[in-house]
PDB file of C-alpha atoms in Angstrom:
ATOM      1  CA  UNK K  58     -78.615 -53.732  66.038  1.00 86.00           C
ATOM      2  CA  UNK K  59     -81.767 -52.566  63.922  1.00 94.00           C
ATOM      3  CA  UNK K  60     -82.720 -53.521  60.408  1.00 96.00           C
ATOM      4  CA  UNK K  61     -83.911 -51.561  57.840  1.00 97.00           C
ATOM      5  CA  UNK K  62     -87.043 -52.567  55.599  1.00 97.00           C
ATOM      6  CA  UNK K  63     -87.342 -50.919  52.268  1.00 95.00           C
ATOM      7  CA  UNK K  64     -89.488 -51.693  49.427  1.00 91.00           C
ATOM      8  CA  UNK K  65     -88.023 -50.718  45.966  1.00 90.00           C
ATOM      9  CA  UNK K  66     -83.507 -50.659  45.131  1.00 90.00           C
ATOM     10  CA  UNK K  67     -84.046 -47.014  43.917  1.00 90.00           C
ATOM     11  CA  UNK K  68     -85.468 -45.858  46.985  1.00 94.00           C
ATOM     12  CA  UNK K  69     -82.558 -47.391  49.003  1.00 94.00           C
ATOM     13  CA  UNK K  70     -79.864 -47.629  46.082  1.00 93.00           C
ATOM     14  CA  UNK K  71     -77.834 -44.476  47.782  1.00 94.00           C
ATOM     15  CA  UNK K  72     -77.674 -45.709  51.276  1.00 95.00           C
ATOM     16  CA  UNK K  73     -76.170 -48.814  50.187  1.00 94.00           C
ATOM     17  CA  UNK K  74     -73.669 -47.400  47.462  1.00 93.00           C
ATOM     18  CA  UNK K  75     -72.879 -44.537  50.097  1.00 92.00           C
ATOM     19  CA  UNK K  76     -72.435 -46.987  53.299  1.00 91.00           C
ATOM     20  CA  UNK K  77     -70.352 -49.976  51.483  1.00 89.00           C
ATOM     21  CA  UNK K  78     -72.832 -52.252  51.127  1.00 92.00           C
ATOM     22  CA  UNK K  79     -72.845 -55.579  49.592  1.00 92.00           C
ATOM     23  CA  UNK K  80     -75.660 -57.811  48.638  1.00 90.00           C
ATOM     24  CA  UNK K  81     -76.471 -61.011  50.215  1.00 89.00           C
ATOM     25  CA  UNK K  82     -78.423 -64.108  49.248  1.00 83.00           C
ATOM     26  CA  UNK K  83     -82.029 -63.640  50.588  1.00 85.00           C
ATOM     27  CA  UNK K  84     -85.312 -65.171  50.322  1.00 84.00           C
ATOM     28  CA  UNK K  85     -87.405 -64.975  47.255  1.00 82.00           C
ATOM     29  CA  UNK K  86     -86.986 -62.414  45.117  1.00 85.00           C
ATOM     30  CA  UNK K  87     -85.843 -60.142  47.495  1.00 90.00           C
ATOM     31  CA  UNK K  88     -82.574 -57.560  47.491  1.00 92.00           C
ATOM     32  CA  UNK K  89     -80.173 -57.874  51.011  1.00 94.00           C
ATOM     33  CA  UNK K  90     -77.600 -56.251  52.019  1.00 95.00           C
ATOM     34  CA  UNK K  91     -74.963 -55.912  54.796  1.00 93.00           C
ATOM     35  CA  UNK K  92     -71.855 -53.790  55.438  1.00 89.00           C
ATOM     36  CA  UNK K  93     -68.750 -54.224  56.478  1.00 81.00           C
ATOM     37  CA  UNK K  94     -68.968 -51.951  59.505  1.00 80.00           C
ATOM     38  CA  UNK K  95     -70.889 -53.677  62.301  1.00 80.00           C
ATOM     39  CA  UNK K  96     -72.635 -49.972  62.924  1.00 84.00           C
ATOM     40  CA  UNK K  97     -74.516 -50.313  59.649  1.00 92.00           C
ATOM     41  CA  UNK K  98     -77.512 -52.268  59.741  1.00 95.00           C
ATOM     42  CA  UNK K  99     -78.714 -54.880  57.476  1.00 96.00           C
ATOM     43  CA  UNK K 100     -80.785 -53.534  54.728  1.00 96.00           C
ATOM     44  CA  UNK K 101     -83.689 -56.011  53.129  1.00 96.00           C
ATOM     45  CA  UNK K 102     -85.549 -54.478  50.410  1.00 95.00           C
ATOM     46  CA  UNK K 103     -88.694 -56.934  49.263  1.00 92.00           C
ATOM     47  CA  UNK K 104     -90.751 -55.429  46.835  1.00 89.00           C
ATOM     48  CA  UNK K 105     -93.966 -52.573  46.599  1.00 87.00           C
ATOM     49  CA  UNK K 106     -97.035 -53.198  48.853  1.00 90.00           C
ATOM     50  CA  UNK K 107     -97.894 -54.271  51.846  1.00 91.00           C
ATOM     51  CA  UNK K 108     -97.565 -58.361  51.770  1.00 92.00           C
ATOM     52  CA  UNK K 109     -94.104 -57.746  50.501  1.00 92.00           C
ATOM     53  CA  UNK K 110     -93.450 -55.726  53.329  1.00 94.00           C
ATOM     54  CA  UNK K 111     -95.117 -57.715  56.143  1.00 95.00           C
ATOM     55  CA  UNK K 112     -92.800 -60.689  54.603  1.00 95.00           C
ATOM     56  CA  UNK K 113     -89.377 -59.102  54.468  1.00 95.00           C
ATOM     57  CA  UNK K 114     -89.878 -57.578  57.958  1.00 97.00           C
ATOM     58  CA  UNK K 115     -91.189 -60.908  59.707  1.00 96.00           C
ATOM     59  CA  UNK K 116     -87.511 -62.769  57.550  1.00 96.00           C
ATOM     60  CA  UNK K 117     -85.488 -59.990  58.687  1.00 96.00           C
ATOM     61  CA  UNK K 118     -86.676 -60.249  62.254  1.00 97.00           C
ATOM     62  CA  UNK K 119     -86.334 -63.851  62.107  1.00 95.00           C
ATOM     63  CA  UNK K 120     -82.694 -63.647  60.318  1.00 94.00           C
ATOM     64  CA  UNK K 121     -81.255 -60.738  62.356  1.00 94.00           C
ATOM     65  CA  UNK K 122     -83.134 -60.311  65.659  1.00 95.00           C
ATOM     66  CA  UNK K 123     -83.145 -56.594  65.692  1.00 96.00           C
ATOM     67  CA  UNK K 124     -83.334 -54.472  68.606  1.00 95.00           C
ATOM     68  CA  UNK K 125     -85.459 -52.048  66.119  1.00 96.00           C
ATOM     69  CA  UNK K 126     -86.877 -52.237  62.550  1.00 97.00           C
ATOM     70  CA  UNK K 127     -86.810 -49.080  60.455  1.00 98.00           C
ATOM     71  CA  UNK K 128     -88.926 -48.216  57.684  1.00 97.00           C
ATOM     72  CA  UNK K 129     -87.552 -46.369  54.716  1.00 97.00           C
ATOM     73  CA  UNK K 130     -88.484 -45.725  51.144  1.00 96.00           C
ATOM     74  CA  UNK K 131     -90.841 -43.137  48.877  1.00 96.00           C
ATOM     75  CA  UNK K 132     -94.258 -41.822  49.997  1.00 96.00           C
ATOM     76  CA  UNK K 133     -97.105 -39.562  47.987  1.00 95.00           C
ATOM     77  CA  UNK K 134     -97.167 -35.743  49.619  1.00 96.00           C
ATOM     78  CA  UNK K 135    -100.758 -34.995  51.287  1.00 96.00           C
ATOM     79  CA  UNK K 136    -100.224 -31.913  52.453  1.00 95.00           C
ATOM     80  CA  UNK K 137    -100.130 -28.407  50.268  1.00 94.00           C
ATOM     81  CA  UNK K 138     -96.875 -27.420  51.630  1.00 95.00           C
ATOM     82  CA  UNK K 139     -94.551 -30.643  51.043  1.00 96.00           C
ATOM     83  CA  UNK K 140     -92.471 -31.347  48.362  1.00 96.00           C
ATOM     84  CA  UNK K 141     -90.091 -33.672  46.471  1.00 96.00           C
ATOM     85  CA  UNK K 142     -87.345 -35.082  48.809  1.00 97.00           C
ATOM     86  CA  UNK K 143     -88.942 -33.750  51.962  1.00 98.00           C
ATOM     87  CA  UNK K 144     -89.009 -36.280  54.938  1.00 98.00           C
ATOM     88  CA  UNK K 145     -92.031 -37.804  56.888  1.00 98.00           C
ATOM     89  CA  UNK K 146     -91.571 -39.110  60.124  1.00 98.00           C
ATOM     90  CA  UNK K 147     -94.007 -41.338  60.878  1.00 97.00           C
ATOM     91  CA  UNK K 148     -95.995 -41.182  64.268  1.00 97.00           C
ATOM     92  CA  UNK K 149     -97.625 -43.767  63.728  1.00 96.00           C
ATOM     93  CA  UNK K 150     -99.422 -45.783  61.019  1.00 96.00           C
ATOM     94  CA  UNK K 151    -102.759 -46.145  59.767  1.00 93.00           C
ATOM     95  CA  UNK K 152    -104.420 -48.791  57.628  1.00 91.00           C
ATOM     96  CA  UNK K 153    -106.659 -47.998  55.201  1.00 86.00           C
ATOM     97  CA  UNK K 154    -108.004 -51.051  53.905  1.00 78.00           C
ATOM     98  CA  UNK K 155    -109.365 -52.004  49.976  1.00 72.00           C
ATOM     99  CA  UNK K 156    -109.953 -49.406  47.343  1.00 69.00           C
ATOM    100  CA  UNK K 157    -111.385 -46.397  47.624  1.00 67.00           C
ATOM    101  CA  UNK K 158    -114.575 -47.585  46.698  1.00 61.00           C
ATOM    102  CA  UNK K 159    -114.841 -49.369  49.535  1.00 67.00           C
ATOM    103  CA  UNK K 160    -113.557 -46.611  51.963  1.00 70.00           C
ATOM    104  CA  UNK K 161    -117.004 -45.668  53.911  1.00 66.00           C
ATOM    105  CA  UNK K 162    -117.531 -43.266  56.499  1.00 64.00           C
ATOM    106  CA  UNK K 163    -116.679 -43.213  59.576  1.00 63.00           C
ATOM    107  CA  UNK K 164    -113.434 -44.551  58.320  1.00 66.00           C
ATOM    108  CA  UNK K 165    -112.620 -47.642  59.909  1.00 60.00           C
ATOM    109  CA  UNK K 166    -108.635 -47.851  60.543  1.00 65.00           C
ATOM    110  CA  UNK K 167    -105.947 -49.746  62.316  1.00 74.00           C
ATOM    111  CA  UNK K 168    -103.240 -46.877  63.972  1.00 87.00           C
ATOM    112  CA  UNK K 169    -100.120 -48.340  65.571  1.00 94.00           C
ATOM    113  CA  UNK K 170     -97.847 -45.957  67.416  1.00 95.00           C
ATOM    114  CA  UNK K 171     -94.370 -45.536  66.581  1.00 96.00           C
ATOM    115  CA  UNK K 172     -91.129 -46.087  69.054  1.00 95.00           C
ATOM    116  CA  UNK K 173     -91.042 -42.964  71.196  1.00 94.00           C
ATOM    117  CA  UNK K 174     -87.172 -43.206  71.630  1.00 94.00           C
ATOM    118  CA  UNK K 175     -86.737 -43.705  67.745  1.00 96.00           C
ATOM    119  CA  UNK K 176     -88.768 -40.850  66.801  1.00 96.00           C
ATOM    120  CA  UNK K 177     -86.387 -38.852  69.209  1.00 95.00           C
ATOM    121  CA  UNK K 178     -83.426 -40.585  66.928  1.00 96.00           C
ATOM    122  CA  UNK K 179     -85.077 -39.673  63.816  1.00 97.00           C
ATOM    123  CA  UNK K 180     -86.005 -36.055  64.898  1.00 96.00           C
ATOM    124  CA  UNK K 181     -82.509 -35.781  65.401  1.00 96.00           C
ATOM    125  CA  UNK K 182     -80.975 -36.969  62.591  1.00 96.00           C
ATOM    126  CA  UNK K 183     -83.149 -34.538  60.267  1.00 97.00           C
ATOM    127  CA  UNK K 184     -82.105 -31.669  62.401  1.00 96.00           C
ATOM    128  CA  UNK K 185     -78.809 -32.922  61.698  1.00 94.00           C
ATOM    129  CA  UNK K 186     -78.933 -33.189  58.209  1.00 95.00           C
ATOM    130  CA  UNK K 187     -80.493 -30.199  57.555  1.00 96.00           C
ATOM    131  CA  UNK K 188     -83.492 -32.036  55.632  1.00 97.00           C
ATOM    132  CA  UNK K 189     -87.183 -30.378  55.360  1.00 97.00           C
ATOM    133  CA  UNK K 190     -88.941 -32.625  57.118  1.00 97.00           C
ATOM    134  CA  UNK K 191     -92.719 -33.313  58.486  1.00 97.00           C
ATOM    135  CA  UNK K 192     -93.782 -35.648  61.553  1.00 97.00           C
ATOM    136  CA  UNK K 193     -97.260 -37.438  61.853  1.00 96.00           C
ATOM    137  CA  UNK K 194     -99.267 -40.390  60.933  1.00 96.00           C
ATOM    138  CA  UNK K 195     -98.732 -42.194  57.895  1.00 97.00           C
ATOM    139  CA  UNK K 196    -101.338 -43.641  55.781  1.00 95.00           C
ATOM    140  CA  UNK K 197    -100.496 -47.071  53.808  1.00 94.00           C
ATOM    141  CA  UNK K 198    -103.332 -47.868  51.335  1.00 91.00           C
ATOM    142  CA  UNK K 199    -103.148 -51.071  49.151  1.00 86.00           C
ATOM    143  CA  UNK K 200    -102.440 -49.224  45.904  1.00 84.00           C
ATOM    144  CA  UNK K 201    -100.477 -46.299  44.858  1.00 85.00           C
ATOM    145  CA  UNK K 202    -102.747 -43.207  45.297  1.00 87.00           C
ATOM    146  CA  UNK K 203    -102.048 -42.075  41.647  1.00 87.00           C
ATOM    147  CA  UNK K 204    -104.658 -39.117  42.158  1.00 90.00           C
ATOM    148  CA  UNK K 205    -103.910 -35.809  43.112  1.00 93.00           C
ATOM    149  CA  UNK K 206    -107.909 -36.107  44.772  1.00 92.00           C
ATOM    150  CA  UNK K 207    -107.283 -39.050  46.694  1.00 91.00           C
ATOM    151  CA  UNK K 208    -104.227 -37.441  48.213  1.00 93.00           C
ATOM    152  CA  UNK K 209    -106.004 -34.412  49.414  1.00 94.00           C
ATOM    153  CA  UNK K 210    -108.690 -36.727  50.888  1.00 90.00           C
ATOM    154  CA  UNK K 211    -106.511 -39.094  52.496  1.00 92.00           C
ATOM    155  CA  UNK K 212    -104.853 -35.301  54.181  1.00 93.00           C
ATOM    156  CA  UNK K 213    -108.014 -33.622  54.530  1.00 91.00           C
ATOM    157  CA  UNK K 214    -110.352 -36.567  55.514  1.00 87.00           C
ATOM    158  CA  UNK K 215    -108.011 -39.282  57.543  1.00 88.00           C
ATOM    159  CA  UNK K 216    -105.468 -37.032  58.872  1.00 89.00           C
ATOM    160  CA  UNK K 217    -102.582 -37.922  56.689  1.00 93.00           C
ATOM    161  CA  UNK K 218     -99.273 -36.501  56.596  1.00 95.00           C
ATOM    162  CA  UNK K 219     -98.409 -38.956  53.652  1.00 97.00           C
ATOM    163  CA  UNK K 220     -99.401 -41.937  52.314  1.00 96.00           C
ATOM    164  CA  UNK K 221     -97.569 -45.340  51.429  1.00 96.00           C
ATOM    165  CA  UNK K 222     -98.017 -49.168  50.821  1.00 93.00           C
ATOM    166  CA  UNK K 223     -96.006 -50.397  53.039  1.00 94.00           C
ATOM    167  CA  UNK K 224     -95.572 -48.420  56.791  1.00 96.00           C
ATOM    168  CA  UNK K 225     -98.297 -50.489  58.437  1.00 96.00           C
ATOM    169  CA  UNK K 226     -97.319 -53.548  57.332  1.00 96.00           C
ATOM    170  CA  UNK K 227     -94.181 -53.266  58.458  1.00 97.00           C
ATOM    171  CA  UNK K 228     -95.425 -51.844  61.967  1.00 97.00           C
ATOM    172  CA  UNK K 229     -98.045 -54.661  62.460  1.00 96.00           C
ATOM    173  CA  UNK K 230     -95.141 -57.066  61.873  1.00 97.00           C
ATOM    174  CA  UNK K 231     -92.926 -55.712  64.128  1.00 97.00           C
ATOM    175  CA  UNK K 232     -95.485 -54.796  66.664  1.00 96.00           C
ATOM    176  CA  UNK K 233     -96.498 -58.935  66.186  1.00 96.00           C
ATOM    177  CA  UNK K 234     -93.237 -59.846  67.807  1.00 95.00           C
ATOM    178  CA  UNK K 235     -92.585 -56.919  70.336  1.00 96.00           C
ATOM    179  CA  UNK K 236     -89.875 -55.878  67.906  1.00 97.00           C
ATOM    180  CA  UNK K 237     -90.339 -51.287  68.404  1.00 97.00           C
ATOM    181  CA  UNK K 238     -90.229 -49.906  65.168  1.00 97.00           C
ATOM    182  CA  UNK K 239     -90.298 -46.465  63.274  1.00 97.00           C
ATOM    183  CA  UNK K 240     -90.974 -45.478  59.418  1.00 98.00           C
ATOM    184  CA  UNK K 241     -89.203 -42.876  57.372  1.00 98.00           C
ATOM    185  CA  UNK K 242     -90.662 -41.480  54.001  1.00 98.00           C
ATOM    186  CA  UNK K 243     -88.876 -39.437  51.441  1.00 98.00           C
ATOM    187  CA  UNK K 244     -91.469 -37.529  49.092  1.00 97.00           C
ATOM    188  CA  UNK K 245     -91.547 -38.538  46.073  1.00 95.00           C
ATOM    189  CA  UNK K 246     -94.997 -36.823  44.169  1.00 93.00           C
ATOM    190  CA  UNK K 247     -96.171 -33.634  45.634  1.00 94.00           C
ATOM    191  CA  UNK K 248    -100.110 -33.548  46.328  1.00 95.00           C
ATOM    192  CA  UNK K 249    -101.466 -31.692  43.432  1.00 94.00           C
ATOM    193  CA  UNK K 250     -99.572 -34.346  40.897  1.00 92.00           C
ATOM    194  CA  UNK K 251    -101.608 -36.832  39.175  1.00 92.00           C
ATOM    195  CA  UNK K 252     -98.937 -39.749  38.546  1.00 89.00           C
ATOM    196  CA  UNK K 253     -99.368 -42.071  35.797  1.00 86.00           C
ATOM    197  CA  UNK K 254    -100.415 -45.421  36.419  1.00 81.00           C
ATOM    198  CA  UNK K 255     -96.709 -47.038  35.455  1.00 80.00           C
ATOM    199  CA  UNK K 256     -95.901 -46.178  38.517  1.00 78.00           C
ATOM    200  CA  UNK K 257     -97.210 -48.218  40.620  1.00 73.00           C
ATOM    201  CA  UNK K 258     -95.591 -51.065  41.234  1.00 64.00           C
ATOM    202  CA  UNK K 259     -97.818 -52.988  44.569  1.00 57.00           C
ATOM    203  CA  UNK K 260     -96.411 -56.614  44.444  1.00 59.00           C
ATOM    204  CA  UNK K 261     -93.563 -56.228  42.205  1.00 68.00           C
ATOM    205  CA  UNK K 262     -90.358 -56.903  42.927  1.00 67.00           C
ATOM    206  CA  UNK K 263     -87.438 -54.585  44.594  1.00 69.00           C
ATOM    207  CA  UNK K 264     -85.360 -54.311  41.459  1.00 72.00           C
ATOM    208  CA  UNK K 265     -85.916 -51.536  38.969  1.00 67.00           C
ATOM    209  CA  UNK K 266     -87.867 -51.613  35.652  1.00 64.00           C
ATOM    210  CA  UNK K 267     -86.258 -51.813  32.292  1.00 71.00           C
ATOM    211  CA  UNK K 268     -86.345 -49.080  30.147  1.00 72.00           C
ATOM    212  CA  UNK K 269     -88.026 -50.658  27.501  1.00 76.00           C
ATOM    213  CA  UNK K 270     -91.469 -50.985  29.605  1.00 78.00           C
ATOM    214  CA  UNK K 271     -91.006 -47.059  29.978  1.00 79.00           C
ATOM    215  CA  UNK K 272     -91.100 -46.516  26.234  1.00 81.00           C
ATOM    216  CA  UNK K 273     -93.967 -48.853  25.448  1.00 83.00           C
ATOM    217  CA  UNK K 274     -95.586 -47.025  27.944  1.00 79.00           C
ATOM    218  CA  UNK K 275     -95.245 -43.769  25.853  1.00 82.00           C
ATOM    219  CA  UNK K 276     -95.404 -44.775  22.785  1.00 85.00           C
ATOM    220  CA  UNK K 277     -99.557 -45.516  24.048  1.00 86.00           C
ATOM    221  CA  UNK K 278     -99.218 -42.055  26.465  1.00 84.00           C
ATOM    222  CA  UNK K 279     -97.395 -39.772  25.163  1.00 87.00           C
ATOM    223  CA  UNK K 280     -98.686 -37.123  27.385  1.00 90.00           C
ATOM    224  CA  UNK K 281     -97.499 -38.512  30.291  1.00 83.00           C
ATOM    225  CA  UNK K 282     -93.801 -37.784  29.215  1.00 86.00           C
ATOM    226  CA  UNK K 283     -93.614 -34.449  31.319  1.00 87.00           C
ATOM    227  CA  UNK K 284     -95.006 -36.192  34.524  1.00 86.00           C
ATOM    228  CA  UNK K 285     -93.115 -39.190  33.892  1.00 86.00           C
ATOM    229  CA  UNK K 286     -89.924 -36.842  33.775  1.00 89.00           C
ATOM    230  CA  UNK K 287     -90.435 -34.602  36.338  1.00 91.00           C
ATOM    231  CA  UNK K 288     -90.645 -37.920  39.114  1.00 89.00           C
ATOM    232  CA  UNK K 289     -87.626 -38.496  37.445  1.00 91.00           C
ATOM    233  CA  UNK K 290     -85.941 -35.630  38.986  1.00 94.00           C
ATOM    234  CA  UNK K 291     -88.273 -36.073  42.265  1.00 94.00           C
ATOM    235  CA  UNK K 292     -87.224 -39.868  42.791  1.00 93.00           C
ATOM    236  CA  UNK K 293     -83.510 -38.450  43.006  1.00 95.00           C
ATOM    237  CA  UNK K 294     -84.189 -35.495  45.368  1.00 96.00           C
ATOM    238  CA  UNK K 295     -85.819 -38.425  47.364  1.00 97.00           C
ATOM    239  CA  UNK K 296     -83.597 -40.532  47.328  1.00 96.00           C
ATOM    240  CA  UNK K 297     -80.823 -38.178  48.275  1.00 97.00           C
ATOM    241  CA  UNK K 298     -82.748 -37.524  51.554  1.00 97.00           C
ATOM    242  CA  UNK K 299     -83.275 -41.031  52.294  1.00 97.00           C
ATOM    243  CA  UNK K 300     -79.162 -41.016  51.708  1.00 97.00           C
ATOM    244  CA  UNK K 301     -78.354 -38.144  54.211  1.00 97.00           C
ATOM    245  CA  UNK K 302     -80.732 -39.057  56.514  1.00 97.00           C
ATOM    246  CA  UNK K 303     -79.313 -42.881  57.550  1.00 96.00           C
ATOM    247  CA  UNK K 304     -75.917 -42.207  58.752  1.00 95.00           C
ATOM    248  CA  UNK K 305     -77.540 -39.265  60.599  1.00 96.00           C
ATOM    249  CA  UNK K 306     -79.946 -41.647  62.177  1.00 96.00           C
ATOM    250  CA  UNK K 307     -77.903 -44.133  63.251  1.00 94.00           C
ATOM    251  CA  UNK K 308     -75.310 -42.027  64.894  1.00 93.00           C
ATOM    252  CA  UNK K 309     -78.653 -40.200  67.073  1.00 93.00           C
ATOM    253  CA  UNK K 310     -79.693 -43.771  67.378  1.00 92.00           C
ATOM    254  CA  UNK K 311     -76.474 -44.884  69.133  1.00 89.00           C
ATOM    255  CA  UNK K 312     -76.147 -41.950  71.086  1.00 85.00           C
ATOM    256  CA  UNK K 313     -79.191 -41.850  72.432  1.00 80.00           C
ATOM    257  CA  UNK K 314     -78.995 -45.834  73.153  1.00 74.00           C
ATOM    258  CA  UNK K 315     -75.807 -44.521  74.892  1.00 64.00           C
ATOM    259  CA  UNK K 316     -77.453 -41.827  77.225  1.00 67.00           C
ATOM    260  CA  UNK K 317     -80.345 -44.421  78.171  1.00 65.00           C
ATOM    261  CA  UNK K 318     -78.128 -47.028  79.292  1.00 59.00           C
ATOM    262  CA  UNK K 319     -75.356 -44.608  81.353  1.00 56.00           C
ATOM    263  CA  UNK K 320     -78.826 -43.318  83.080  1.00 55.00           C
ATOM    264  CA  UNK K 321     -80.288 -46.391  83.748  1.00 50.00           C
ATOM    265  CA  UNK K 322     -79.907 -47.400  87.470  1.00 55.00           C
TER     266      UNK K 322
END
């Protein structure tokens, strides 16, 4: 069995209303849920940013004893080319500690390697499901990068495919207790958008915002209306990816579990 560690219910609200899942009492303040088919894994969904993450992944290990942990959720677009509801498959993760202030070169960083065997599942499934997808190291920072700037750098400078809060959390976790994992990003802002600061959401719980904060928000920016909008749309074309993508994966993932074990000796 794997688990799957997400951060925010929109990210991961179509998996579980798509899969039959119900929610479960879990620790904290954070979302769980299981399904009624054995095949679909548990699904604990803890919050924005990296402590959140590092603590629903060590619970879920401890609760479940996966085989695998999976990664899923929303990521910021560092490359020219990628857009809104476009996958990242992450080789590996990177950890870009403090703010960007403090970023100095050469840049110091902490890579862990993904799961060979379940970026072989995850190729797969995108194949699959027909989704536009890009493979390579993933870049969590401690913050939302809000700036279109800081997204090119992170690409241009560190060697990011995307950038998160949460991958290499999840990954030092996992790697913590020999547990192989993989992460799985759905775009959500293409590089060249500046998002507004509402948005991020590092340390705040899994469920979603009321609407109310949104319109205080624009009654003080009303400019940001368009942006604000537009992620709107994007946060749904992500979302639907992260949706098509999971039954995908765990199919590959079975069948390839399937193939290793009938060629085992």
């Amino acid at each position: 069995m794997i688990a799957i560690v997400g951060a925010l219910q929109r990210e991961t609200s179509g998996i579980t209303r798509s899969l039959g899942y119900r929610a479960i009492e879990g620790p904290e303040d954070f979302t769980v849920y299981t399904a009624a088919s054995n095949q679909n894994p548990p699904i604990i969904v803890s919050g924005s940013g990296p402590e959140r993450a590092s603590k629903g992944t060590a619970w879920a290990i401890d609760k479940f004893n996966p085989e695998a942990i999976v990664s899923v959720g929303f990521c910021g677009a560092s490359q020219e080319h990628q857009r809104s509801g476009d996958l990242v498959i992450a080789t590996g993760a990177i950890n870009l500690a403090g703010t960007p202030f403090e970023w100095s070169m050469p840049i110091a960083s902490d890579s862990i390697d993904a799961n060979r065997s379940l970026l072989l599942a995850a190729r797969a499934a995108v194949e699959i499901a027909g989704i536009d997808y890009d493979i390579g190291p993933m870049v969590t920072i401690s913050s939302l990068a809000t700036a279109s700037g800081t997204k090119r750098w992170l690409g241009e400078t560190v060697g990011a495919t995307a950038v998160d809060t949460r991958s290499h959390a999840i990954a030092s976790t996992a790697a913590e207790r020999n547990v192989p994992w993989i992460s799985v990003s759905a775009v959500l802002d293409d590089m060249n958008v500046n998002v507004p600061k509402i948005i991020d959401r590092v340390d705040a719980g899994p469920k979603q915002r009321r609407v109310d904060i949104y319109i205080k928000h624009l009654l003080r920016y009303p400019k940001d209306f368009p942006t604000l909008r537009r992620l709107k749309f994007a946060s749904d074309l992500a979302k639907t990816s992260l949706t098509n993508f999971m039954p995908a994966f765990i199919k590959a993932y079975s069948d390839l579990k399937v193939i290793n074990s009938s060629s085992a000796p």
